[in-house]
Tab-separated table of C-alpha atoms in Angstrom:
chain	number	residue	atom	x	y	z
A	1	MET	CA	5.469	5.492	5.888
A	2	ARG	CA	8.518	6.390	3.917
A	3	ILE	CA	9.805	5.852	0.372
A	4	LEU	CA	12.456	6.319	-1.499
A	5	LEU	CA	12.461	7.235	-4.478
A	6	VAL	CA	15.387	6.746	-7.255
A	7	GLU	CA	14.281	8.527	-10.211
A	8	ASP	CA	16.682	11.293	-12.575
A	9	ASP	CA	13.314	12.668	-14.093
A	10	ASP	CA	11.501	15.683	-11.805
A	11	ARG	CA	8.620	15.779	-13.424
A	12	VAL	CA	8.283	12.130	-12.895
A	13	ALA	CA	9.349	12.634	-9.749
A	14	ALA	CA	7.418	15.143	-9.197
A	15	ALA	CA	4.463	14.013	-9.550
A	16	LEU	CA	4.977	10.730	-7.346
A	17	ARG	CA	5.595	12.776	-4.511
A	18	THR	CA	2.867	14.412	-5.084
A	19	ALA	CA	0.541	11.387	-5.499
A	20	LEU	CA	2.074	9.824	-2.061
A	21	ALA	CA	1.783	12.510	-0.197
A	22	ARG	CA	-1.382	12.133	-0.793
A	23	GLN	CA	-1.748	9.513	1.336
A	24	GLN	CA	0.650	10.293	4.157
A	25	ILE	CA	3.585	8.861	2.661
A	26	GLU	CA	6.905	11.252	3.539
A	27	VAL	CA	9.422	10.759	0.181
A	28	THR	CA	12.797	11.381	-0.449
A	29	ARG	CA	13.808	11.605	-4.288
A	30	LEU	CA	17.250	10.632	-4.799
A	31	ALA	CA	18.119	11.282	-8.965
A	32	ALA	CA	21.000	9.712	-9.621
A	33	GLY	CA	21.979	6.055	-7.940
A	34	ARG	CA	25.709	6.324	-6.554
A	35	ASP	CA	24.407	7.145	-2.496
A	36	VAL	CA	20.660	5.023	-2.774
A	37	VAL	CA	22.885	2.206	-0.229
A	38	ALA	CA	23.569	5.375	2.381
A	39	HIS	CA	19.730	6.381	2.453
A	40	LEU	CA	17.875	2.942	3.078
A	41	PRO	CA	18.046	3.317	7.474
A	42	GLY	CA	14.924	4.449	7.771
A	43	THR	CA	13.431	3.441	4.807
A	44	ASP	CA	10.232	1.532	3.832
A	45	VAL	CA	9.904	0.750	0.808
A	46	VAL	CA	12.381	2.035	-2.109
A	47	LEU	CA	10.756	2.625	-5.553
A	48	LEU	CA	13.734	2.854	-8.605
A	49	ASP	CA	13.912	3.596	-11.768
A	50	LEU	CA	16.690	2.138	-14.715
A	51	GLY	CA	17.409	4.644	-16.371
A	52	LEU	CA	19.968	6.656	-14.501
A	53	PRO	CA	22.404	8.679	-15.404
A	54	ASP	CA	25.420	7.835	-12.824
A	55	VAL	CA	24.868	4.210	-12.534
A	56	ASP	CA	22.587	1.017	-14.441
A	57	GLY	CA	19.685	0.697	-11.805
A	58	ILE	CA	19.966	-2.973	-12.493
A	59	ASP	CA	23.635	-2.518	-10.252
A	60	VAL	CA	21.875	-0.398	-7.843
A	61	CYS	CA	19.326	-2.863	-7.550
A	62	ARG	CA	22.319	-5.781	-6.360
A	63	ARG	CA	23.740	-3.288	-3.520
A	64	ILE	CA	20.397	-2.596	-2.908
A	65	ARG	CA	19.678	-6.160	-1.820
A	66	ASP	CA	23.735	-6.841	-0.546
A	67	ALA	CA	23.613	-4.492	2.011
A	68	GLY	CA	20.175	-5.897	3.179
A	69	ASP	CA	16.265	-6.731	2.447
A	70	THR	CA	13.912	-3.636	1.664
A	71	PRO	CA	11.893	-4.478	-0.326
A	72	VAL	CA	12.366	-2.888	-3.936
A	73	ILE	CA	9.536	-2.226	-6.106
A	74	VAL	CA	10.810	-1.366	-9.513
A	75	VAL	CA	9.458	2.054	-12.064
A	76	SER	CA	10.751	1.455	-15.746
A	77	ALA	CA	10.319	2.237	-19.169
A	78	ARG	CA	12.112	-0.711	-19.787
A	79	ALA	CA	9.410	-3.469	-20.875
A	80	GLU	CA	10.651	-6.526	-22.365
A	81	VAL	CA	10.809	-9.614	-20.484
A	82	ASP	CA	14.455	-9.838	-20.540
A	83	ASP	CA	14.246	-6.033	-17.900
A	84	ARG	CA	11.624	-7.845	-15.810
A	85	ILE	CA	12.873	-10.677	-15.576
A	86	LEU	CA	16.603	-8.854	-15.122
A	87	GLY	CA	15.311	-6.943	-12.245
A	88	LEU	CA	13.429	-9.284	-10.170
A	89	HIS	CA	17.254	-11.559	-10.527
A	90	SER	CA	18.895	-8.671	-9.386
A	91	GLY	CA	16.640	-8.614	-6.145
A	92	ALA	CA	13.583	-6.530	-6.472
A	93	ASP	CA	10.569	-7.715	-5.198
A	94	ASP	CA	8.223	-6.402	-8.117
A	95	TYR	CA	8.318	-4.490	-11.669
A	96	LEU	CA	6.288	-2.131	-12.998
A	97	VAL	CA	5.931	-0.740	-16.061
A	98	LYS	CA	6.060	2.735	-16.754
A	99	PRO	CA	3.116	4.380	-17.658
A	100	TYR	CA	1.573	2.908	-14.975
A	101	ASP	CA	-1.728	3.641	-12.305
A	102	ALA	CA	-0.469	5.356	-8.542
A	103	GLY	CA	-3.767	3.426	-7.642
A	104	GLU	CA	-2.344	-0.355	-9.022
A	105	LEU	CA	1.831	1.638	-7.419
A	106	LEU	CA	-0.110	2.485	-4.393
A	107	ALA	CA	-1.507	-1.244	-3.757
A	108	ARG	CA	1.395	-2.858	-4.959
A	109	ILE	CA	3.294	-1.354	-2.282
A	110	HIS	CA	1.197	-2.379	0.392
A	111	THR	CA	1.749	-5.545	-1.124
A	112	VAL	CA	5.377	-5.135	-0.710
A	113	LEU	CA	4.960	-4.516	2.781
A	114	ARG	CA	3.045	-7.285	3.660
A	115	ARG	CA	5.206	-9.991	2.250
A	116	ARG	CA	8.441	-8.597	4.394
A	117	ARG	CA	6.436	-7.916	7.640
A	118	PRO	CA	3.717	-10.833	7.625
A	119	GLU	CA	1.095	-10.124	10.318
A	120	PRO	CA	0.398	-11.937	13.920
A	121	ALA	CA	-1.223	-15.820	13.854
A	122	ALA	CA	-4.003	-14.657	16.039
A	123	ASP	CA	-4.806	-10.654	15.789
A	124	VAL	CA	-8.287	-10.275	17.513
A	125	VAL	CA	-9.329	-6.297	17.946
A	126	ALA	CA	-11.778	-5.731	20.710
A	127	LEU	CA	-14.364	-2.570	18.641
A	128	GLY	CA	-16.235	-2.392	21.843
A	129	ALA	CA	-19.504	-3.691	24.109
A	130	GLY	CA	-18.729	-7.143	22.275
A	131	LEU	CA	-17.776	-6.257	18.971
A	132	VAL	CA	-14.544	-7.861	18.108
A	133	VAL	CA	-12.672	-8.565	14.584
A	134	ASP	CA	-10.925	-11.904	14.468
A	135	LEU	CA	-8.220	-11.104	11.984
A	136	ALA	CA	-6.530	-14.146	11.144
A	137	ARG	CA	-10.554	-16.180	11.019
A	138	ARG	CA	-11.552	-12.989	8.882
A	139	GLU	CA	-14.877	-12.792	11.164
A	140	VAL	CA	-16.368	-10.308	12.813
A	141	ARG	CA	-18.032	-12.147	16.446
A	142	ASP	CA	-20.847	-9.562	18.544
A	143	ASP	CA	-21.259	-11.012	21.934
A	144	GLY	CA	-20.001	-14.537	20.981
A	145	SER	CA	-22.931	-14.765	17.261
A	146	THR	CA	-20.862	-14.731	13.623
A	147	VAL	CA	-21.994	-11.000	12.131
A	148	PRO	CA	-21.904	-12.466	8.361
A	149	LEU	CA	-19.812	-9.631	6.396
A	150	SER	CA	-19.274	-10.592	2.800
A	151	ARG	CA	-15.805	-11.274	1.695
A	152	LYS	CA	-14.694	-6.908	0.954
A	153	GLU	CA	-17.337	-6.322	3.424
A	154	PHE	CA	-14.685	-8.157	5.933
A	155	ALA	CA	-11.208	-6.582	3.782
A	156	VAL	CA	-12.760	-2.912	3.820
A	157	LEU	CA	-13.493	-3.354	7.997
A	158	ALA	CA	-10.036	-5.399	8.636
A	159	GLN	CA	-7.776	-2.454	6.914
A	160	LEU	CA	-9.511	0.078	9.347
A	161	ALA	CA	-8.815	-2.227	12.504
A	162	ARG	CA	-5.121	-2.862	11.028
A	163	ALA	CA	-4.216	1.290	11.011
A	164	ASP	CA	-5.701	0.928	14.580
A	165	GLY	CA	-7.370	4.300	15.053
A	166	ALA	CA	-5.282	6.022	12.768
A	167	VAL	CA	-6.909	7.589	9.133
A	168	CYS	CA	-7.224	5.106	6.247
A	169	THR	CA	-7.644	7.093	3.366
A	170	ARG	CA	-9.949	6.716	0.581
A	171	GLU	CA	-7.502	5.554	-2.026
A	172	ARG	CA	-5.308	3.159	0.182
A	173	ILE	CA	-8.510	1.404	1.632
A	174	VAL	CA	-9.892	0.449	-2.808
A	175	ALA	CA	-6.276	-0.115	-4.053
A	176	GLU	CA	-5.979	-2.344	-0.718
A	177	VAL	CA	-9.076	-3.775	-1.701
A	178	TRP	CA	-9.874	-4.133	-4.776
A	179	GLY	CA	-6.387	-3.845	-6.441
A	180	ARG	CA	-6.870	-1.348	-8.167
A	181	THR	CA	-8.995	2.550	-8.850
A	182	TRP	CA	-11.653	3.670	-11.450
A	183	PRO	CA	-13.912	6.478	-11.462
A	184	GLY	CA	-16.804	5.223	-9.340
A	185	ALA	CA	-14.020	4.090	-6.658
A	186	ASN	CA	-14.710	6.547	-3.497
A	187	ARG	CA	-19.118	5.232	-4.423
A	188	THR	CA	-18.025	2.341	-4.111
A	189	LEU	CA	-16.199	2.519	-1.238
A	190	ASP	CA	-19.151	4.538	0.627
A	191	VAL	CA	-21.627	2.366	0.024
A	192	HIS	CA	-19.522	-0.768	1.987
A	193	VAL	CA	-18.568	0.852	5.602
A	194	ALA	CA	-22.592	2.765	5.302
A	195	THR	CA	-23.624	-1.178	4.734
A	196	LEU	CA	-20.623	-2.347	6.828
A	197	ARG	CA	-22.407	0.394	9.527
A	198	THR	CA	-25.523	-1.143	9.149
A	199	LYS	CA	-24.670	-4.732	9.199
A	200	LEU	CA	-22.758	-4.112	12.795
A	201	GLY	CA	-25.665	-2.483	14.237
A	202	ARG	CA	-23.202	0.545	15.308
A	203	SER	CA	-23.425	3.758	13.801
A	204	ASP	CA	-19.836	5.017	15.280
A	205	VAL	CA	-17.439	2.087	14.705
A	206	VAL	CA	-16.593	3.610	10.607
A	207	ALA	CA	-15.756	7.274	11.584
A	208	THR	CA	-16.310	9.723	8.481
A	209	VAL	CA	-13.143	11.896	8.542
A	210	ARG	CA	-14.379	14.713	5.667
A	211	GLY	CA	-12.590	15.593	2.739
A	212	VAL	CA	-10.039	12.363	3.861
A	213	GLY	CA	-11.726	9.099	4.498
A	214	TYR	CA	-12.401	6.102	6.715
A	215	ARG	CA	-10.837	5.868	10.907
A	216	LEU	CA	-11.703	3.269	13.572
A	217	SER	CA	-13.321	4.229	16.644
A	218	ARG	CA	-11.917	2.535	19.086
A	219	PRO	CA	-13.027	2.583	22.755
């Protein structure tokens, strides 16, 4: 994923770049708004501060929207309702007030991308030996029989299935499935993965990538 960060505060930009890098997200940072449109090709999401030194962020947001459909999330200290309404009316897909939790920002990034890139109506992922994940029907079948999973268990498995064998970090899975983070989030995820392996009857389907997260082992 490629993020274009438009932020004039060096400390904020550095902290955000570090947090996103942990999720294997590539960040290009601009400290001003005048060259944003030129950097849009290849960008998946724009994170836009409104208090820029050269151009008001609202005008930048309008320019981005006039140039195409790249998703824009405003990240600003402007917390008044009128500011949020103006940002959204100017073309922003979401608006997050500083200070914010990095996990919440990550969840909003993935949510915006899902809206812009809807999943296929039918998508079945084969895990081998008759085991399949049906993302459209939100069910798992083993030789035709439904495997009973809780909503969160299926959400974790679906996240891994969509990654198609790529590693999903713990932070990304937690942000996607629970929409927030908390001190015991990693332990909760580990418990769900352990339960998944038990219910699927195959401990090797969900592989642990030590120190990073999980990935799906497909045949």
